[in-house]
Structure formats: C-alpha cells, structure tokens
Amino acid sequence: MADELTELEQDGQEVVILDKDADSSDDIVSIESTEAPALNPTTDEDLKDIEDSDDTPKSQLNKRLIIIIAFGLLALILLITIIIFSSSKEETIQTQPNSQKDVEPITIPTITQKFQNSKIDSMLIKANKLYESGNKIEALKLYENIALYNESLSKYNLGVSKMNQGLFKDAIETFKEAISNNENITVSAINIAVCALEIGDEELFKYYIDLANAFINRDSDVNLYEFYNALVSFYRGFYIEALHTLELSNSKYYTSQKKYLRSKILSYLHEDKEAIKAIKAAQDYDINLPLGLLYARLGEYKEAKQYLNKALIDEKNAPLTHLAISLIDLKTGEFASTAKILKMLNDNNSTFIQDTYPIKTILNPEIFDINLAQKNYDTNRFFSQNTLYQILFYFTPYKAFDPKQTIEYIRKGGLSLFVDENSVADEYLQTSGAVSKANAMLSQAIFKALNNNLREANSDFLEITKLYPNHSIVQFNLALTFAQLGDFAQAYKHFVTSYHLDPLNYIAGAYAIITAQMISKDSRRLTNEVLDNIELDPNLDQNNIYKAMIQLTQGNESALNNWLDQNRNDSVLNIVFNIISAYVTKRSEIIAPATSKLNEKLPNDVLTNIIYSATRFDTKNIKNYAKDIQIKFLTTKLDKGALYGGASIIRSEYIKLLQIAGLLHKERESIVADLKVSTKNTKDILYTLAYLDLFTGHYEESYTIYNELINNENIDDANTLFLASVASIGANHPDSAIGYLELAKLTNPTYSEARLALGLLYQEVGNIEAAITQYNGLGDSGYKSEFFTFKLE
C-alpha cells in the first residue's frame, strides 16, 4: 500500500495526526500467538506484521516515522558548535556505543502520517465475516485487536503532541501505554529515548534505545526500516553503521530527512565537506545555522559568517547565532566585534553566554602538540614578522664610546663582529675626559651580553643609564638588551629615547618604529620624522639599511627588492637583513648563498645554524629534513651557553627546530644534566628548562620553576610572567594564570598575548564584563595568539 504523507503546522510546530483514509481492504492477522520480551515493567505480547493488500504489503503503521520535536534542532546546533571549537582532526573514529551525554536529539521535522481509513474498516469486515460463519472465538480476537490498534494510534499521537509541547515526562508515560498495547513499539521506544535525552535520564535513554533495537528487525519489510535502523544505530553511537544503513536505503520516502540525518552523522565523523554536501541536499530545512557552523569547523570563516548572518532571520535562535558568530570572531581576531556581541547578550541575560557555550582556555595544540607541530611545519613558523625583527635585534652590534678599546677588552673570536666600530662618544664625554671611564663600564656590560649573561648585562646597562641618562649610546644598548630579552615595550621606550638624544642615530629610530609595531603602538609620526631626517642627510647614501628597515615595517617589497639589488656590504647585519628581505620578497636565489656566508662568519652560533637549517626545509621530505637537523645539531659544536643566558629568540627557535627533529626529550635530559653540575648560571638553566617543559608536557614542573624564578629570583619581566601563565594553564591552574597575566599587563600594558589570554580566561569563569574590556583593548586587530586558544566545554 502506498502511504500519503502530509505535513501540517500548528502554532509554528509540526504535529502528527494519524487519520483514516477511505480506500483499502487490508487484512489483519491475530497478534496473540507469540510472546514479547518483558517491557518496563510488565510483560506484553509480541507483534505480527499487519498485512497490506495495496501497493506495499506488510506495511506496519504505514511509514511510521520517529517524531522528533523542534527542540532537536537547537541541540544539533549546540553539538556542532562544540565540535567546531574543541574537536581534533586526529581523533580516531570508533564504532562504540556513546553514553547519553554524548548524544543529542536528531533534528528531523515532525511528519504527518496519514493512515488509511480502510484499515479499521477491513478489520471490521473480516471480523464480521468470521462471526457470521460461526468462528466466534477468532472474530472476538480480531475485535480485540481492532480496539488495541485504535487505542495505540490514539496514545501514540497523544505522546507526540506532548513532545511538541515540551511535556517530555508526560510524553514518556503516554508512549509507554502505546507500547503496552503491542503497537508502535520501535517508533514509540525511540521517542521515549529522545524524551529521556531532553530530561537528562541516561538510564531511561539506554533502556528504550536498546528496546527499539530489539524490535527493529520486526519492521524489516517496512519502507522506513532503513531509516528506523539508522536512527537507532545513531542513538546507540554506531555512526558508521548508521551511515552505511542510510547509504543502502533506496526508499523514496523521507529522502530529505535521510540526507539531513546523514549530514549529522558525517559531522560526528568529522567528514565536514561531505556533511555540507548532504545538508545542502536536504530540503524543507533551514540549514543556514548548521551550515555556517560546519564551514566554521573547516576554518572557512568567511563562508561560515555568511550563513550565520542569514540565520539571524530566525529570531528564536538569534541569540545562539550571535554567540556562534562571536566565537568565530575570537578565532579571526575581530575582538571588538566579539565584545559588542557579548555585551548585547550579557545585558539581555547575564547567564546566557556561560550556560550556552562555556569556553575552556587551552594551550594552542599547533605548537605544543608534537605531532601537529611536525605535520603543520613550514618556514613561516620560523619567519613570522616578529621573529624576523628579533633576528635583526640579535645580530645588531652594540655601540661603544671607544669601539677599539671595547673590542680589545672583549678579545674573543667572532664577538668583535657585534661591536659597532663606527660608534663614537658624544661631545660632552670627549671634552670632559670621561670617555675612558664610561667606555670601560660599557665594555664590561657588552662583554656580559656577548658571553650569554644577557640579564646581568641588562642590569648593568640600567645602572649606566643612571650615571649617563642623556647619552644615546647608553640608551641604545639598554634598549637592545630589552629587545633581545623579549621585553619590547621597554625596548621601544629606550630606542625612542636614544633616537631623540641623537637624531643621527638612525638605527635607533628604525628600531623604535619596529618595536612600536611589535607592541601595536601608533608610530606614523615617528616614521615620518625618521624618514625625513634620513632624506635630508647629505652624508648618507639614500639606499641605506635604515631606510630599508623602515620599509620592511611598511611591507614595501619594491623598496626591499631595490635594497637587495644594490647592497654590496658584507657586514653581519647587512647579510642578515639580506636574508630577511629575500625571504619577504621570495628571492630564494639570494637566501641560500647568504645563509652560507653567515654560517662561514659565525659557524658555532646557535641562531646562525638555526637559520641555515630552517631555510633549507624540504616540504616534500620532512623525514629527511628532520634527520639532517639531527645530524647538524648533534655534530656541530654550538655555543650551548647561548641557549641558557642568550637572547630569547635562541631559546624559542632552537626548541622549535628540535621539536621538528624529535630531539626535545633528548635535549631536556641534557639540560637536566647541566643543571646538576652547574654552579654559576643555575637561574638561566632553570629558565630554559621551564620553557622546554612547556613543549614536552611537563607543565607542573614548568609551573613550579617559574614560580621559583619570579618569587625568589626576582625575574619578573612581562615575558617571564606571561610564560608562567602558559605553564599555569598547562598545569590546570587558571587562577594563577589570571594573576600572572594581570601582572604581565601591568608591567607591559600593550602586551597583546596577555590581554587576549586574560579575555579568554575571564570569559571561561563567567566574568563577561572583564572579558569584554580585554577584547575591546585588542580591537579588530586580527591578532592571533601563538600560545593560547579555546574550546567549548
């Protein structure tokens, strides 16, 4: 028999009506011959199939379809969003049953089932004939079946009605009554399981989904058998089996619903592109919201927001859609937009954000997960804009009042390359006769900086500035140590001072512009001032490195190409700037010879060897590349002290390279061994161990070491405080993380990493107003945190 299916809507919700049609002569078989398994809590009789003499024989309850209420759509949206922001593509798919908390009601619209009037008429005609022929016992059994059948339909429809009203407990009792009449067992059991999900009763859910599974094969000759089977498999957590069942289905009924169910299963299996295809083929659904969320999971945020903005038309789900958009904005760096949405939602309902999508601040798996780091490795990880700037700082020579005296004092091969031979004392020092004394102090501090005692050198330069506060060279050296230590706010402060004390100190001006960009400070006025001074200097070649450095901050590739074509200077700084300019302009023919030349000048320098290896990365053969790194760094006699007491970029880039080569744990063993025998630079070794621990997963140890360094060794610069917050998150101490981040922000108010991490943590604990303040401070900057991200709990 062919069923006629009609969809009705009442008050915005679709309802089920089982009514009777006028043309049929179906025969009904007695159902008393077998026993059914015990039902909750009574024992009922088994069912025989109802025979149809129309187009489709044996169609029990004529295309009975599970009725899932509109609340299911909201549940699916919540689920997909959680998967978007918290799932990993490395996750192994297993066909094991899920617990109730892992399953959400499927979003199938309520379908009207139109049952043929003649079914009851046919049963009555047959019963009357049996009675008139004297077979009164069989006739009475059939009359009883008619009453049970009619009652079951009534109970089933009443249960659906209560589901649509959100009366899930009442619906459960009604569906139980339908089951007790030995009718509609599979579909009623599934509906009870759905109600159990809605009220959070895992035990009830499991009982009735298992019951539906026990009876599902009794519907094997029904057109909707595959759909029933897929639903049951889906709810039991057997996603692959459910998908396989749907793919085998050739029934013409409920095609759109099957495609929608298929899309949901595919989203569970992280087959997002296929899920998108399936959901686009599903008719009669508003797919904008789930489609937007699926695109978001693929990282295609532009398409995601297009669909989510369309979904805002649905006023009922508008708050949820707004919140989903705010999460995408957090991922794409549109923090002001995030703040605006959060404020609107929070003003309307102070618990909505936390109740709907609570977030969890986590460490960025792209850099802390070894497998992901190796899989996603490319040279961009080594040559981000900030890294390029730090490379410049590292290879920049210190200035001295008497360079020859300083070089003589250092007397260490290669280190003289890091002293600017052209720097001179200012007129005051020359006329006062204080050059020798002041230069001796500078020489001692420079010696410490070049011998991997950078923090001590920084302290010395601070003391020298107190004696000679108005001397550009002193301010420049202090700024350079701050830059090498990673404290760019302090570096900016002293580079600017150095330049203003001597407007001919163009490198100080260029570095002030660079550090301003690194801390997101407006430097347009300073940039114009420095460029104007350079243009007006008759003694300066207009194709000079200072001007080219400023053009690097402007992204002016034409100017950088011009520099590369004309520069012939062979100093270390010029070679390094050639490498940087060639990388930015993609002049690969320049990079290899330039890095080789740098390696010849500084063969034992750690950063030089890192740059040499990083620029020879082969995307097609990561394994051989990793092997080459192992050979180079295990056989080259490197200046290991630089890893402990040198510039922060050495520590960070060296560990990145070891991560790719799979040498992190070996290096950690080496550092621990050094720590046991060290008597002089214990603090520096501890600092390096704490940082390395972040990448080997020793978060608690890292957390403990940073606490020690900050509280007892007074190493409390903004960068150290921030790294302590990273360790705190890894070790699951969010309160400590907030404390360290607040201190880091006090030390450096422009610290974007600290501000973003604070925003995420405040949102995590439900302090939405504080989170909004942090996000507004970042603006729609597009900033992307290196260390932190978030997932949904």
Tab-separated table of N, CA and C in Angstrom, residues 532-616:
chain	number	residue	atom	x	y	z
A	532	ASP	N	62.228	61.570	7.173
A	532	ASP	CA	62.585	62.941	6.753
A	532	ASP	C	64.042	63.246	7.092
A	533	ASN	N	64.483	62.849	8.272
A	533	ASN	CA	65.870	63.099	8.670
A	533	ASN	C	66.851	62.337	7.783
A	534	ILE	N	66.470	61.109	7.435
A	534	ILE	CA	67.327	60.318	6.541
A	534	ILE	C	67.428	60.983	5.166
A	535	GLU	N	66.302	61.446	4.660
A	535	GLU	CA	66.280	62.092	3.337
A	535	GLU	C	67.129	63.365	3.319
A	536	LEU	N	67.173	64.071	4.440
A	536	LEU	CA	67.874	65.358	4.488
A	536	LEU	C	69.356	65.221	4.814
A	537	ASP	N	69.829	64.019	5.094
A	537	ASP	CA	71.232	63.820	5.464
A	537	ASP	C	72.086	63.696	4.200
A	538	PRO	N	72.926	64.720	3.916
A	538	PRO	CA	73.734	64.701	2.682
A	538	PRO	C	74.857	63.671	2.732
A	539	ASN	N	75.189	63.201	3.910
A	539	ASN	CA	76.297	62.254	4.050
A	539	ASN	C	75.846	60.795	3.989
A	540	LEU	N	74.580	60.592	3.758
A	540	LEU	CA	74.022	59.230	3.807
A	540	LEU	C	73.540	58.803	2.436
A	541	ASP	N	73.993	57.637	1.997
A	541	ASP	CA	73.511	57.045	0.753
A	541	ASP	C	72.013	56.753	0.918
A	542	GLN	N	71.218	57.174	-0.040
A	542	GLN	CA	69.765	57.028	0.098
A	542	GLN	C	69.297	55.575	0.011
A	543	ASN	N	70.137	54.699	-0.524
A	543	ASN	CA	69.809	53.269	-0.474
A	543	ASN	C	70.509	52.669	0.744
A	544	ASN	N	70.064	53.105	1.912
A	544	ASN	CA	70.730	52.681	3.151
A	544	ASN	C	69.870	51.686	3.925
A	545	ILE	N	70.507	50.972	4.824
A	545	ILE	CA	69.839	49.901	5.550
A	545	ILE	C	68.769	50.422	6.500
A	546	TYR	N	68.959	51.629	7.041
A	546	TYR	CA	67.981	52.176	7.990
A	546	TYR	C	66.640	52.448	7.293
A	547	LYS	N	66.737	53.036	6.120
A	547	LYS	CA	65.529	53.306	5.344
A	547	LYS	C	64.854	51.998	4.934
A	548	ALA	N	65.691	51.008	4.541
A	548	ALA	CA	65.144	49.708	4.137
A	548	ALA	C	64.452	49.009	5.311
A	549	MET	N	65.020	49.155	6.507
A	549	MET	CA	64.380	48.555	7.693
A	549	MET	C	62.998	49.151	7.938
A	550	ILE	N	62.890	50.450	7.776
A	550	ILE	CA	61.589	51.105	7.958
A	550	ILE	C	60.607	50.638	6.889
A	551	GLN	N	61.102	50.472	5.653
A	551	GLN	CA	60.233	49.972	4.580
A	551	GLN	C	59.764	48.548	4.858
A	552	LEU	N	60.580	47.776	5.589
A	552	LEU	CA	60.172	46.424	5.989
A	552	LEU	C	58.921	46.491	6.864
A	553	THR	N	58.863	47.464	7.765
A	553	THR	CA	57.682	47.598	8.638
A	553	THR	C	56.449	48.024	7.850
A	554	GLN	N	56.658	48.651	6.678
A	554	GLN	CA	55.540	49.113	5.853
A	554	GLN	C	55.106	48.057	4.830
A	555	GLY	N	55.848	46.958	4.775
A	555	GLY	CA	55.540	45.917	3.791
A	555	GLY	C	55.853	46.323	2.369
A	556	ASN	N	56.811	47.217	2.196
A	556	ASN	CA	57.170	47.747	0.876
A	556	ASN	C	58.179	46.821	0.211
A	557	GLU	N	57.692	45.829	-0.524
A	557	GLU	CA	58.570	44.851	-1.153
A	557	GLU	C	59.402	45.462	-2.271
A	558	SER	N	58.866	46.465	-2.941
A	558	SER	CA	59.621	47.131	-4.005
A	558	SER	C	60.895	47.748	-3.447
A	559	ALA	N	60.791	48.416	-2.297
A	559	ALA	CA	61.962	49.029	-1.673
A	559	ALA	C	62.957	47.966	-1.223
A	560	LEU	N	62.447	46.837	-0.727
A	560	LEU	CA	63.330	45.755	-0.292
A	560	LEU	C	64.047	45.126	-1.481
A	561	ASN	N	63.344	44.971	-2.595
A	561	ASN	CA	63.994	44.459	-3.808
A	561	ASN	C	65.084	45.400	-4.285
A	562	ASN	N	64.813	46.683	-4.214
A	562	ASN	CA	65.805	47.684	-4.598
A	562	ASN	C	67.046	47.590	-3.706
A	563	TRP	N	66.807	47.389	-2.409
A	563	TRP	CA	67.918	47.205	-1.471
A	563	TRP	C	68.747	45.978	-1.851
A	564	LEU	N	68.076	44.863	-2.120
A	564	LEU	CA	68.779	43.623	-2.462
A	564	LEU	C	69.603	43.775	-3.736
A	565	ASP	N	69.093	44.522	-4.694
A	565	ASP	CA	69.789	44.682	-5.972
A	565	ASP	C	71.018	45.570	-5.859
A	566	GLN	N	71.029	46.455	-4.869
A	566	GLN	CA	72.119	47.429	-4.783
A	566	GLN	C	73.066	47.209	-3.612
A	567	ASN	N	72.665	46.484	-2.596
A	567	ASN	CA	73.513	46.326	-1.411
A	567	ASN	C	74.706	45.426	-1.686
A	568	ARG	N	75.871	45.910	-1.330
A	568	ARG	CA	77.089	45.124	-1.509
A	568	ARG	C	77.881	45.014	-0.208
A	569	ASN	N	77.329	45.515	0.883
A	569	ASN	CA	78.013	45.495	2.169
A	569	ASN	C	78.044	44.077	2.720
A	570	ASP	N	79.183	43.697	3.263
A	570	ASP	CA	79.365	42.311	3.698
A	570	ASP	C	79.373	42.175	5.216
A	571	SER	N	78.840	43.144	5.955
A	571	SER	CA	78.797	43.033	7.409
A	571	SER	C	77.741	42.011	7.819
A	572	VAL	N	77.859	41.530	9.059
A	572	VAL	CA	76.915	40.527	9.549
A	572	VAL	C	75.486	41.057	9.488
A	573	LEU	N	75.276	42.290	9.966
A	573	LEU	CA	73.933	42.853	9.977
A	573	LEU	C	73.373	42.977	8.567
A	574	ASN	N	74.204	43.390	7.617
A	574	ASN	CA	73.731	43.513	6.235
A	574	ASN	C	73.385	42.160	5.628
A	575	ILE	N	74.196	41.154	5.919
A	575	ILE	CA	73.897	39.801	5.410
A	575	ILE	C	72.560	39.313	5.963
A	576	VAL	N	72.378	39.524	7.257
A	576	VAL	CA	71.131	39.082	7.900
A	576	VAL	C	69.942	39.826	7.319
A	577	PHE	N	70.100	41.133	7.095
A	577	PHE	CA	68.983	41.879	6.529
A	577	PHE	C	68.713	41.451	5.085
A	578	ASN	N	69.745	41.044	4.375
A	578	ASN	CA	69.543	40.479	3.028
A	578	ASN	C	68.696	39.212	3.089
A	579	ILE	N	68.992	38.347	4.060
A	579	ILE	CA	68.235	37.098	4.218
A	579	ILE	C	66.767	37.410	4.501
A	580	ILE	N	66.551	38.350	5.417
A	580	ILE	CA	65.183	38.734	5.780
A	580	ILE	C	64.452	39.328	4.588
A	581	SER	N	65.103	40.250	3.888
A	581	SER	CA	64.473	40.901	2.723
A	581	SER	C	64.185	39.892	1.625
A	582	ALA	N	65.112	38.948	1.412
A	582	ALA	CA	64.917	37.931	0.379
A	582	ALA	C	63.773	37.000	0.747
A	583	TYR	N	63.631	36.702	2.038
A	583	TYR	CA	62.520	35.856	2.467
A	583	TYR	C	61.191	36.561	2.229
A	584	VAL	N	61.105	37.837	2.609
A	584	VAL	CA	59.862	38.600	2.461
A	584	VAL	C	59.484	38.735	0.989
A	585	THR	N	60.491	38.969	0.125
A	585	THR	CA	60.228	39.181	-1.309
A	585	THR	C	60.283	37.885	-2.110
A	586	LYS	N	60.506	36.754	-1.399
A	586	LYS	CA	60.546	35.432	-2.045
A	586	LYS	C	61.678	35.340	-3.072
A	587	ARG	N	62.823	35.923	-2.760
A	587	ARG	CA	64.019	35.842	-3.618
A	587	ARG	C	64.881	34.669	-3.132
A	588	SER	N	64.419	33.468	-3.415
A	588	SER	CA	65.089	32.273	-2.905
A	588	SER	C	66.519	32.135	-3.407
A	589	GLU	N	66.844	32.718	-4.568
A	589	GLU	CA	68.198	32.603	-5.122
A	589	GLU	C	69.222	33.353	-4.268
A	590	ILE	N	68.722	34.247	-3.404
A	590	ILE	CA	69.616	35.023	-2.534
A	590	ILE	C	69.785	34.350	-1.175
A	591	ILE	N	68.733	33.669	-0.715
A	591	ILE	CA	68.715	33.147	0.650
A	591	ILE	C	69.819	32.126	0.897
A	592	ALA	N	69.965	31.126	0.013
A	592	ALA	CA	70.935	30.051	0.249
A	592	ALA	C	72.373	30.569	0.339
A	593	PRO	N	72.854	31.349	-0.640
A	593	PRO	CA	74.243	31.847	-0.508
A	593	PRO	C	74.429	32.788	0.680
A	594	ALA	N	73.411	33.559	1.009
A	594	ALA	CA	73.546	34.490	2.129
A	594	ALA	C	73.641	33.735	3.453
A	595	THR	N	72.824	32.688	3.624
A	595	THR	CA	72.900	31.914	4.867
A	595	THR	C	74.215	31.134	4.952
A	596	SER	N	74.730	30.698	3.812
A	596	SER	CA	76.031	30.020	3.812
A	596	SER	C	77.141	30.983	4.232
A	597	LYS	N	77.063	32.201	3.730
A	597	LYS	CA	78.067	33.216	4.078
A	597	LYS	C	77.994	33.545	5.570
A	598	LEU	N	76.787	33.649	6.096
A	598	LEU	CA	76.625	33.923	7.519
A	598	LEU	C	77.177	32.772	8.347
A	599	ASN	N	76.945	31.550	7.897
A	599	ASN	CA	77.436	30.372	8.611
A	599	ASN	C	78.960	30.317	8.618
A	600	GLU	N	79.583	30.814	7.548
A	600	GLU	CA	81.044	30.870	7.494
A	600	GLU	C	81.598	31.872	8.507
A	601	LYS	N	80.894	32.992	8.675
A	601	LYS	CA	81.346	34.011	9.610
A	601	LYS	C	81.134	33.608	11.058
A	602	LEU	N	80.038	32.908	11.327
A	602	LEU	CA	79.686	32.526	12.700
A	602	LEU	C	79.323	31.036	12.748
A	603	PRO	N	80.294	30.152	12.558
A	603	PRO	CA	79.988	28.713	12.421
A	603	PRO	C	79.440	28.068	13.693
A	604	ASN	N	79.743	28.614	14.862
A	604	ASN	CA	79.295	27.993	16.110
A	604	ASN	C	78.117	28.703	16.753
A	605	ASP	N	77.602	29.707	16.069
A	605	ASP	CA	76.483	30.464	16.626
A	605	ASP	C	75.182	29.678	16.458
A	606	VAL	N	74.430	29.550	17.534
A	606	VAL	CA	73.217	28.729	17.515
A	606	VAL	C	72.190	29.278	16.532
A	607	LEU	N	71.901	30.586	16.609
A	607	LEU	CA	70.868	31.157	15.743
A	607	LEU	C	71.270	31.103	14.275
A	608	THR	N	72.560	31.285	13.990
A	608	THR	CA	73.043	31.174	12.613
A	608	THR	C	72.753	29.785	12.061
A	609	ASN	N	73.017	28.754	12.857
A	609	ASN	CA	72.767	27.378	12.415
A	609	ASN	C	71.275	27.084	12.298
A	610	ILE	N	70.480	27.692	13.165
A	610	ILE	CA	69.027	27.526	13.061
A	610	ILE	C	68.522	28.120	11.749
A	611	ILE	N	68.969	29.329	11.434
A	611	ILE	CA	68.548	29.981	10.182
A	611	ILE	C	68.999	29.162	8.987
A	612	TYR	N	70.212	28.668	9.040
A	612	TYR	CA	70.751	27.847	7.949
A	612	TYR	C	69.860	26.623	7.712
A	613	SER	N	69.476	25.948	8.787
A	613	SER	CA	68.653	24.737	8.653
A	613	SER	C	67.228	25.071	8.235
A	614	ALA	N	66.660	26.110	8.849
A	614	ALA	CA	65.254	26.455	8.575
A	614	ALA	C	65.052	26.852	7.120
A	615	THR	N	66.030	27.521	6.530
A	615	THR	CA	65.875	27.970	5.138
A	615	THR	C	66.069	26.836	4.136
A	616	ARG	N	66.457	25.679	4.612
A	616	ARG	CA	66.648	24.529	3.716
A	616	ARG	C	65.577	23.470	3.923
